[in-house]
mmCIF file of C-alpha atoms and ligand atoms in Angstrom:
data_model
loop_
_atom_site.group_PDB
_atom_site.id
_atom_site.type_symbol
_atom_site.label_atom_id
_atom_site.label_comp_id
_atom_site.label_asym_id
_atom_site.label_seq_id
_atom_site.Cartn_x
_atom_site.Cartn_y
_atom_site.Cartn_z
ATOM 1 C CA MET V 85 7.453 32.291 -35.149
ATOM 2 C CA THR V 86 6.292 29.602 -32.261
ATOM 3 C CA ILE V 87 6.322 30.862 -29.219
ATOM 4 C CA ARG V 88 7.356 28.370 -26.548
ATOM 5 C CA GLY V 89 4.378 26.361 -25.003
ATOM 6 C CA ARG V 90 4.706 26.028 -20.444
ATOM 7 C CA PHE V 91 5.719 23.595 -18.511
ATOM 8 C CA ILE V 92 3.567 22.247 -15.520
ATOM 9 C CA THR V 93 4.554 19.999 -13.082
ATOM 10 C CA LEU V 94 2.402 18.317 -10.606
ATOM 11 C CA GLU V 95 3.766 17.001 -7.642
ATOM 12 C CA GLY V 96 2.845 15.272 -3.825
ATOM 13 C CA GLY V 97 3.145 11.953 -2.061
ATOM 14 C CA GLU V 98 2.195 8.600 -2.806
ATOM 15 C CA GLY V 99 -1.242 8.764 -4.276
ATOM 16 C CA ALA V 100 -1.636 12.162 -4.015
ATOM 17 C CA GLY V 101 -3.616 11.593 -7.157
ATOM 18 C CA LYS V 102 -1.347 13.161 -9.866
ATOM 19 C CA THR V 103 -2.045 10.893 -12.890
ATOM 20 C CA THR V 104 -5.951 10.883 -12.348
ATOM 21 C CA GLN V 105 -4.910 14.827 -12.419
ATOM 22 C CA ILE V 106 -2.825 15.453 -14.906
ATOM 23 C CA ALA V 107 -5.687 13.668 -17.605
ATOM 24 C CA ARG V 108 -8.281 15.891 -16.354
ATOM 25 C CA LEU V 109 -5.614 19.141 -16.889
ATOM 26 C CA ALA V 110 -4.956 17.808 -19.800
ATOM 27 C CA ASP V 111 -8.367 17.753 -21.208
ATOM 28 C CA ARG V 112 -9.305 21.068 -20.180
ATOM 29 C CA LEU V 113 -6.475 22.470 -21.846
ATOM 30 C CA ARG V 114 -7.159 20.499 -25.098
ATOM 31 C CA ALA V 115 -10.275 22.181 -24.881
ATOM 32 C CA CYS V 116 -8.953 25.723 -24.774
ATOM 33 C CA GLY V 117 -7.345 24.922 -27.875
ATOM 34 C CA ILE V 118 -4.096 24.139 -26.419
ATOM 35 C CA SER V 119 -1.823 21.211 -27.684
ATOM 36 C CA VAL V 120 -0.911 19.403 -24.809
ATOM 37 C CA LEU V 121 2.091 16.421 -24.147
ATOM 38 C CA THR V 122 1.185 14.565 -20.586
ATOM 39 C CA THR V 123 4.908 12.804 -19.352
ATOM 40 C CA ARG V 124 5.841 11.461 -15.943
ATOM 41 C CA GLU V 125 9.000 11.127 -14.060
ATOM 42 C CA PRO V 126 11.363 9.299 -13.541
ATOM 43 C CA GLY V 127 11.341 8.578 -17.600
ATOM 44 C CA GLY V 128 9.481 10.213 -20.021
ATOM 45 C CA ALA V 129 12.561 9.261 -22.236
ATOM 46 C CA PRO V 130 13.672 5.248 -23.691
ATOM 47 C CA GLY V 131 16.707 5.692 -21.347
ATOM 48 C CA ALA V 132 15.172 7.403 -18.768
ATOM 49 C CA ASP V 133 12.374 4.324 -18.588
ATOM 50 C CA SER V 134 15.067 2.264 -18.437
ATOM 51 C CA ILE V 135 16.431 4.747 -15.346
ATOM 52 C CA ARG V 136 13.209 4.122 -13.949
ATOM 53 C CA ALA V 137 13.212 0.374 -14.292
ATOM 54 C CA LEU V 138 16.038 0.461 -12.311
ATOM 55 C CA LEU V 139 14.421 2.835 -9.634
ATOM 56 C CA VAL V 140 11.024 2.409 -8.549
ATOM 57 C CA SER V 141 10.625 -1.572 -7.326
ATOM 58 C CA GLY V 142 13.017 -4.136 -5.294
ATOM 59 C CA ALA V 143 14.682 -3.899 -2.041
ATOM 60 C CA THR V 144 13.810 -0.223 -0.197
ATOM 61 C CA ASP V 145 17.776 0.086 0.802
ATOM 62 C CA LYS V 146 19.292 -0.852 -2.978
ATOM 63 C CA TRP V 147 20.663 1.910 -3.615
ATOM 64 C CA ASP V 148 22.623 4.678 -1.908
ATOM 65 C CA PRO V 149 20.788 7.752 -1.337
ATOM 66 C CA ILE V 150 23.488 9.850 -3.464
ATOM 67 C CA SER V 151 23.245 7.429 -6.044
ATOM 68 C CA GLU V 152 19.479 7.576 -6.120
ATOM 69 C CA THR V 153 19.837 11.248 -6.657
ATOM 70 C CA LEU V 154 22.108 10.947 -9.684
ATOM 71 C CA LEU V 155 19.845 8.311 -11.183
ATOM 72 C CA MET V 156 16.918 10.891 -11.062
ATOM 73 C CA TYR V 157 18.984 13.629 -12.069
ATOM 74 C CA ALA V 158 21.065 11.087 -15.420
ATOM 75 C CA ALA V 159 16.709 9.896 -16.141
ATOM 76 C CA ARG V 160 15.730 13.677 -16.188
ATOM 77 C CA ARG V 161 18.269 14.989 -18.350
ATOM 78 C CA GLN V 162 17.217 12.547 -20.874
ATOM 79 C CA HIS V 163 13.854 13.443 -20.326
ATOM 80 C CA LEU V 164 14.482 17.209 -20.777
ATOM 81 C CA THR V 165 16.363 17.392 -23.950
ATOM 82 C CA GLN V 166 14.910 14.121 -25.377
ATOM 83 C CA THR V 167 10.998 14.650 -24.507
ATOM 84 C CA ILE V 168 10.496 18.441 -22.912
ATOM 85 C CA ASN V 169 12.367 20.775 -24.361
ATOM 86 C CA PRO V 170 11.689 19.601 -28.027
ATOM 87 C CA ALA V 171 7.584 19.478 -26.879
ATOM 88 C CA LEU V 172 7.990 23.022 -25.174
ATOM 89 C CA ALA V 173 9.780 24.503 -28.822
ATOM 90 C CA ARG V 174 7.036 23.380 -31.030
ATOM 91 C CA GLY V 175 4.641 25.210 -28.869
ATOM 92 C CA GLU V 176 3.139 21.998 -26.976
ATOM 93 C CA TRP V 177 2.415 22.552 -22.988
ATOM 94 C CA VAL V 178 3.913 19.830 -21.120
ATOM 95 C CA LEU V 179 2.142 18.290 -17.871
ATOM 96 C CA CYS V 180 5.002 16.222 -16.105
ATOM 97 C CA ASP V 181 4.492 13.847 -13.823
ATOM 98 C CA ARG V 182 6.670 14.858 -10.563
ATOM 99 C CA PHE V 183 10.285 16.633 -11.802
ATOM 100 C CA ALA V 184 13.021 18.127 -9.854
ATOM 101 C CA ASP V 185 10.609 19.214 -6.664
ATOM 102 C CA SER V 186 10.323 15.262 -5.995
ATOM 103 C CA THR V 187 13.875 14.606 -5.756
ATOM 104 C CA LEU V 188 13.885 17.557 -3.226
ATOM 105 C CA ALA V 189 11.358 15.831 -1.197
ATOM 106 C CA TYR V 190 11.878 12.350 -1.461
ATOM 107 C CA GLN V 191 15.907 12.601 -1.349
ATOM 108 C CA GLY V 192 16.931 15.462 0.185
ATOM 109 C CA TYR V 193 13.848 15.702 2.962
ATOM 110 C CA GLY V 194 13.156 12.131 2.619
ATOM 111 C CA HIS V 195 16.299 10.537 2.781
ATOM 112 C CA GLY V 196 18.543 13.485 4.335
ATOM 113 C CA VAL V 197 20.999 14.454 0.760
ATOM 114 C CA SER V 198 22.588 17.422 1.383
ATOM 115 C CA GLN V 199 19.780 20.098 -0.369
ATOM 116 C CA THR V 200 23.199 22.041 -1.569
ATOM 117 C CA PHE V 201 23.913 18.944 -3.361
ATOM 118 C CA ILE V 202 20.830 18.723 -4.834
ATOM 119 C CA ALA V 203 20.603 22.729 -5.982
ATOM 120 C CA GLY V 204 23.817 22.071 -7.879
ATOM 121 C CA LEU V 205 22.533 19.055 -10.128
ATOM 122 C CA TYR V 206 19.404 21.132 -10.431
ATOM 123 C CA ASP V 207 21.670 24.054 -11.761
ATOM 124 C CA ALA V 208 23.815 21.981 -13.942
ATOM 125 C CA VAL V 209 21.308 19.523 -15.432
ATOM 126 C CA VAL V 210 17.975 21.452 -16.010
ATOM 127 C CA GLY V 211 19.424 25.071 -15.498
ATOM 128 C CA GLY V 212 16.459 28.042 -16.882
ATOM 129 C CA ASP V 213 14.459 24.937 -18.091
ATOM 130 C CA GLY V 214 12.677 24.324 -15.373
ATOM 131 C CA PRO V 215 9.107 24.861 -14.854
ATOM 132 C CA ASP V 216 6.416 27.864 -15.230
ATOM 133 C CA LEU V 217 3.788 26.213 -12.386
ATOM 134 C CA THR V 218 3.995 23.434 -9.927
ATOM 135 C CA LEU V 219 1.158 22.022 -8.374
ATOM 136 C CA ILE V 220 1.780 20.218 -4.821
ATOM 137 C CA LEU V 221 -0.987 17.851 -4.639
ATOM 138 C CA ASP V 222 -1.096 17.645 -0.371
ATOM 139 C CA MET V 223 -3.259 15.169 1.407
ATOM 140 C CA PRO V 224 -2.421 13.256 4.348
ATOM 141 C CA VAL V 225 0.458 10.491 4.264
ATOM 142 C CA GLU V 226 -2.484 7.439 5.358
ATOM 143 C CA THR V 227 -4.490 8.883 2.990
ATOM 144 C CA GLY V 228 -2.197 8.405 -0.326
ATOM 145 C CA LEU V 229 -0.564 5.383 1.017
ATOM 146 C CA SER V 230 -3.799 3.821 1.697
ATOM 147 C CA ARG V 231 -4.803 4.753 -2.040
ATOM 148 C CA ALA V 232 -1.916 3.927 -2.943
ATOM 149 C CA GLY V 233 -2.083 0.736 -1.597
ATOM 150 C CA ALA V 234 -5.715 -0.075 -2.953
ATOM 151 C CA ARG V 235 -4.788 1.096 -6.657
ATOM 152 C CA ASN V 236 -1.815 -1.829 -6.843
ATOM 153 C CA ALA V 237 -4.319 -4.509 -5.247
ATOM 154 C CA GLU V 238 -6.521 -4.210 -8.024
ATOM 155 C CA ALA V 239 -3.550 -4.126 -10.626
ATOM 156 C CA ALA V 240 -1.803 -6.826 -8.737
ATOM 157 C CA ALA V 241 -1.736 -8.538 -12.131
ATOM 158 C CA GLY V 242 0.174 -6.090 -14.156
ATOM 159 C CA THR V 243 3.340 -3.881 -13.544
ATOM 160 C CA ARG V 244 2.336 -1.414 -10.857
ATOM 161 C CA ALA V 245 2.153 -3.390 -8.233
ATOM 162 C CA ALA V 246 6.090 -3.990 -8.490
ATOM 163 C CA GLU V 247 6.678 -0.227 -8.633
ATOM 164 C CA ASP V 248 6.120 0.513 -4.404
ATOM 165 C CA ARG V 249 9.580 0.313 -4.073
ATOM 166 C CA PHE V 250 9.215 4.149 -2.046
ATOM 167 C CA GLU V 251 5.634 3.688 -0.839
ATOM 168 C CA ARG V 252 7.182 1.179 1.399
ATOM 169 C CA MET V 253 9.810 3.598 3.179
ATOM 170 C CA GLY V 254 8.009 3.913 6.225
ATOM 171 C CA MET V 255 5.810 6.147 7.748
ATOM 172 C CA ALA V 256 8.411 9.095 9.258
ATOM 173 C CA PHE V 257 9.765 8.951 5.503
ATOM 174 C CA HIS V 258 6.378 9.806 3.795
ATOM 175 C CA GLU V 259 6.167 12.606 6.961
ATOM 176 C CA ARG V 260 9.546 14.181 6.045
ATOM 177 C CA LEU V 261 8.792 14.107 2.346
ATOM 178 C CA ARG V 262 4.974 16.042 3.106
ATOM 179 C CA ALA V 263 6.841 18.590 4.777
ATOM 180 C CA GLY V 264 9.588 19.061 2.104
ATOM 181 C CA PHE V 265 6.989 19.839 -0.324
ATOM 182 C CA ARG V 266 5.209 22.380 2.295
ATOM 183 C CA ASP V 267 8.970 23.917 2.562
ATOM 184 C CA ILE V 268 9.435 24.005 -0.870
ATOM 185 C CA ALA V 269 6.248 25.448 -1.560
ATOM 186 C CA ALA V 270 6.965 28.343 0.561
ATOM 187 C CA GLN V 271 10.284 28.853 -0.306
ATOM 188 C CA GLU V 272 8.532 29.320 -3.669
ATOM 189 C CA PRO V 273 4.903 31.136 -3.374
ATOM 190 C CA GLY V 274 5.632 32.689 -7.353
ATOM 191 C CA ARG V 275 6.199 29.255 -9.056
ATOM 192 C CA CYS V 276 4.301 26.434 -6.745
ATOM 193 C CA ALA V 277 0.895 26.305 -5.254
ATOM 194 C CA ILE V 278 -0.237 23.878 -2.525
ATOM 195 C CA VAL V 279 -4.022 21.700 -3.665
ATOM 196 C CA ASP V 280 -5.864 20.597 -1.189
ATOM 197 C CA ALA V 281 -6.213 16.629 -2.614
ATOM 198 C CA THR V 282 -8.065 14.974 -0.156
ATOM 199 C CA GLY V 283 -11.375 15.812 -1.520
ATOM 200 C CA GLU V 284 -13.456 14.140 -4.666
ATOM 201 C CA ILE V 285 -11.422 13.878 -8.066
ATOM 202 C CA GLU V 286 -14.182 16.509 -9.531
ATOM 203 C CA ALA V 287 -12.964 18.925 -6.719
ATOM 204 C CA VAL V 288 -9.607 18.495 -6.435
ATOM 205 C CA SER V 289 -9.473 19.056 -10.574
ATOM 206 C CA ASP V 290 -11.400 22.273 -10.189
ATOM 207 C CA ALA V 291 -9.261 23.518 -7.577
ATOM 208 C CA ILE V 292 -6.366 22.752 -9.991
ATOM 209 C CA TRP V 293 -8.396 24.157 -13.191
ATOM 210 C CA GLN V 294 -8.735 27.844 -10.620
ATOM 211 C CA GLU V 295 -4.661 27.929 -9.882
ATOM 212 C CA VAL V 296 -3.638 27.324 -13.553
ATOM 213 C CA ARG V 297 -6.495 29.776 -14.938
ATOM 214 C CA THR V 298 -4.594 32.606 -12.503
ATOM 215 C CA ARG V 299 -1.403 31.972 -12.800
ATOM 216 C CA LEU V 300 -1.221 31.742 -16.200
ATOM 217 C CA ALA V 301 -4.391 33.707 -17.360
ATOM 218 C CA GLU V 302 -1.982 35.471 -19.961
ATOM 219 C CA ASP V 303 -0.525 32.737 -21.271
ATOM 220 C CA LEU V 304 -3.730 30.681 -21.447
ATOM 221 C CA ALA V 305 -5.482 33.357 -23.657
ATOM 222 C CA GLY V 306 -2.078 33.690 -25.903
ATOM 223 C CA ALA V 307 -2.337 30.145 -26.838
ATOM 224 C CA ALA V 308 -6.361 30.012 -27.289
HETATM 225 N N1 T5A A 298 10.843 9.658 -7.033
HETATM 226 C C1 T5A A 298 10.132 10.320 -7.969
HETATM 227 C C2 T5A A 298 11.662 10.230 -6.269
HETATM 228 O O1 T5A A 298 11.840 9.662 -4.797
HETATM 229 N N2 T5A A 298 12.491 11.281 -6.960
HETATM 230 C C3 T5A A 298 12.381 11.524 -7.334
HETATM 231 O O2 T5A A 298 13.189 12.555 -8.013
HETATM 232 C C4 T5A A 298 11.188 11.536 -8.650
HETATM 233 C C5 T5A A 298 10.792 12.121 -9.871
HETATM 234 C C6 T5A A 298 7.959 6.987 -8.929
HETATM 235 C C7 T5A A 298 8.408 6.674 -7.688
HETATM 236 O O3 T5A A 298 9.480 7.364 -7.469
HETATM 237 C C8 T5A A 298 10.097 8.648 -6.782
HETATM 238 C C9 T5A A 298 8.732 9.170 -6.449
HETATM 239 C C10 T5A A 298 7.486 7.604 -6.237
HETATM 240 O O4 T5A A 298 7.325 6.955 -5.043
HETATM 241 P P1 T5A A 298 5.128 6.359 -9.391
HETATM 242 O O5 T5A A 298 4.378 4.819 -9.715
HETATM 243 O O6 T5A A 298 5.162 6.985 -10.730
HETATM 244 O O7 T5A A 298 6.494 5.753 -8.625
HETATM 245 O O8 T5A A 298 4.423 6.898 -8.000
HETATM 246 P P2 T5A A 298 3.716 8.169 -7.838
HETATM 247 O O9 T5A A 298 4.193 9.032 -8.888
HETATM 248 O O10 T5A A 298 3.734 8.368 -6.382
HETATM 249 O O11 T5A A 298 2.230 8.276 -8.729
HETATM 250 P P3 T5A A 298 1.273 6.929 -7.717
HETATM 251 O O12 T5A A 298 0.912 6.319 -8.780
HETATM 252 O O13 T5A A 298 1.302 6.427 -6.669
HETATM 253 O O14 T5A A 298 -0.200 8.385 -7.141
HETATM 254 P P4 T5A A 298 -1.036 9.679 -7.860
HETATM 255 O O15 T5A A 298 -0.511 9.444 -9.189
HETATM 256 O O16 T5A A 298 -0.774 10.286 -7.070
HETATM 257 O O17 T5A A 298 -2.404 9.135 -7.723
HETATM 258 P P5 T5A A 298 -2.957 8.338 -8.817
HETATM 259 O O18 T5A A 298 -3.811 9.454 -9.680
HETATM 260 O O19 T5A A 298 -2.435 7.066 -9.020
HETATM 261 O O20 T5A A 298 -4.334 7.489 -7.745
HETATM 262 C C11 T5A A 298 -3.746 6.941 -6.920
HETATM 263 C C12 T5A A 298 -5.052 6.141 -6.176
HETATM 264 O O21 T5A A 298 -6.174 7.096 -5.713
HETATM 265 C C13 T5A A 298 -7.542 6.937 -6.691
HETATM 266 C C14 T5A A 298 -6.965 6.862 -7.971
HETATM 267 O O22 T5A A 298 -8.003 6.370 -8.690
HETATM 268 C C15 T5A A 298 -5.949 5.314 -7.945
HETATM 269 O O23 T5A A 298 -6.924 4.437 -8.029
HETATM 270 N N3 T5A A 298 -7.577 8.708 -6.510
HETATM 271 C C16 T5A A 298 -8.435 9.447 -5.617
HETATM 272 N N4 T5A A 298 -10.045 8.432 -4.692
HETATM 273 C C17 T5A A 298 -10.344 9.255 -4.267
HETATM 274 N N5 T5A A 298 -10.232 10.497 -4.444
HETATM 275 C C18 T5A A 298 -10.177 11.168 -5.716
HETATM 276 N N6 T5A A 298 -10.271 12.588 -5.373
HETATM 277 C C19 T5A A 298 -8.368 10.617 -6.160
HETATM 278 N N7 T5A A 298 -7.904 10.877 -6.739
HETATM 279 C C20 T5A A 298 -6.796 9.939 -6.710
#
């Protein structure tokens, strides 16, 4: 019988280094003999990618916050049923760049959408299929926005430059969502680990690996 894989999410504010770190964590897990799928939200499945295109570009106020929340969860349902759950059932470990904590942080803490409303959506859409481990990459808002801005400038000729709708939402919004991620970690310490993301890329990668090795030690031993 195939043992269900493990589901790890990376969370944090803009430019925190999630994309950079997911690739390094995937390499380390593969070196342990584990099959890994990397994916991201919003997106990660055909229908979800279509919804992503609606969300990540354009005017900051183009969506009512509740509509934005519903779109995130519609994309998440597609992603879970078409990509994440099938991979876990095949025994793969899924590494996901953002998941439900981003909705609570951005739409809940950031935009003020009711946390009870978001919790109800979580129960209906995700239920018991949530992450085994969530790594929250934490850094000052200014540093993350500056990194994301530099990355966008480098990619000005590509699509990334247009995917900056949330980055343009203002400092107070980003400070609220950073505080939100910290609250989430404090409320669920068994699932969530805060990682200081201000250091060099390799130092952050080592800190993430330490958390994974400590928190999922038995799973790593069983999967290798
Ligand atoms: N959203 C998403 C919601 O509002 N609600 C939700 O429910 C969900 C799921 C997605 C947007 O959608 C919002 C949040 C987002 O705004 P996105 O394009 O996927 O948009 O944006 P992000 O997830 O924020 O990803 P980014 O690509 O902006 O940031 P990352 O992935 O955290 O950072 P990364 O790795 O691309 O690094 C950024 C730059 O910094 C450098 C990298 O080389 C890169 O140039 N860097 C470092 N530089 C120095 N030191 C380090 N340690 C570095 N690590 C990376």
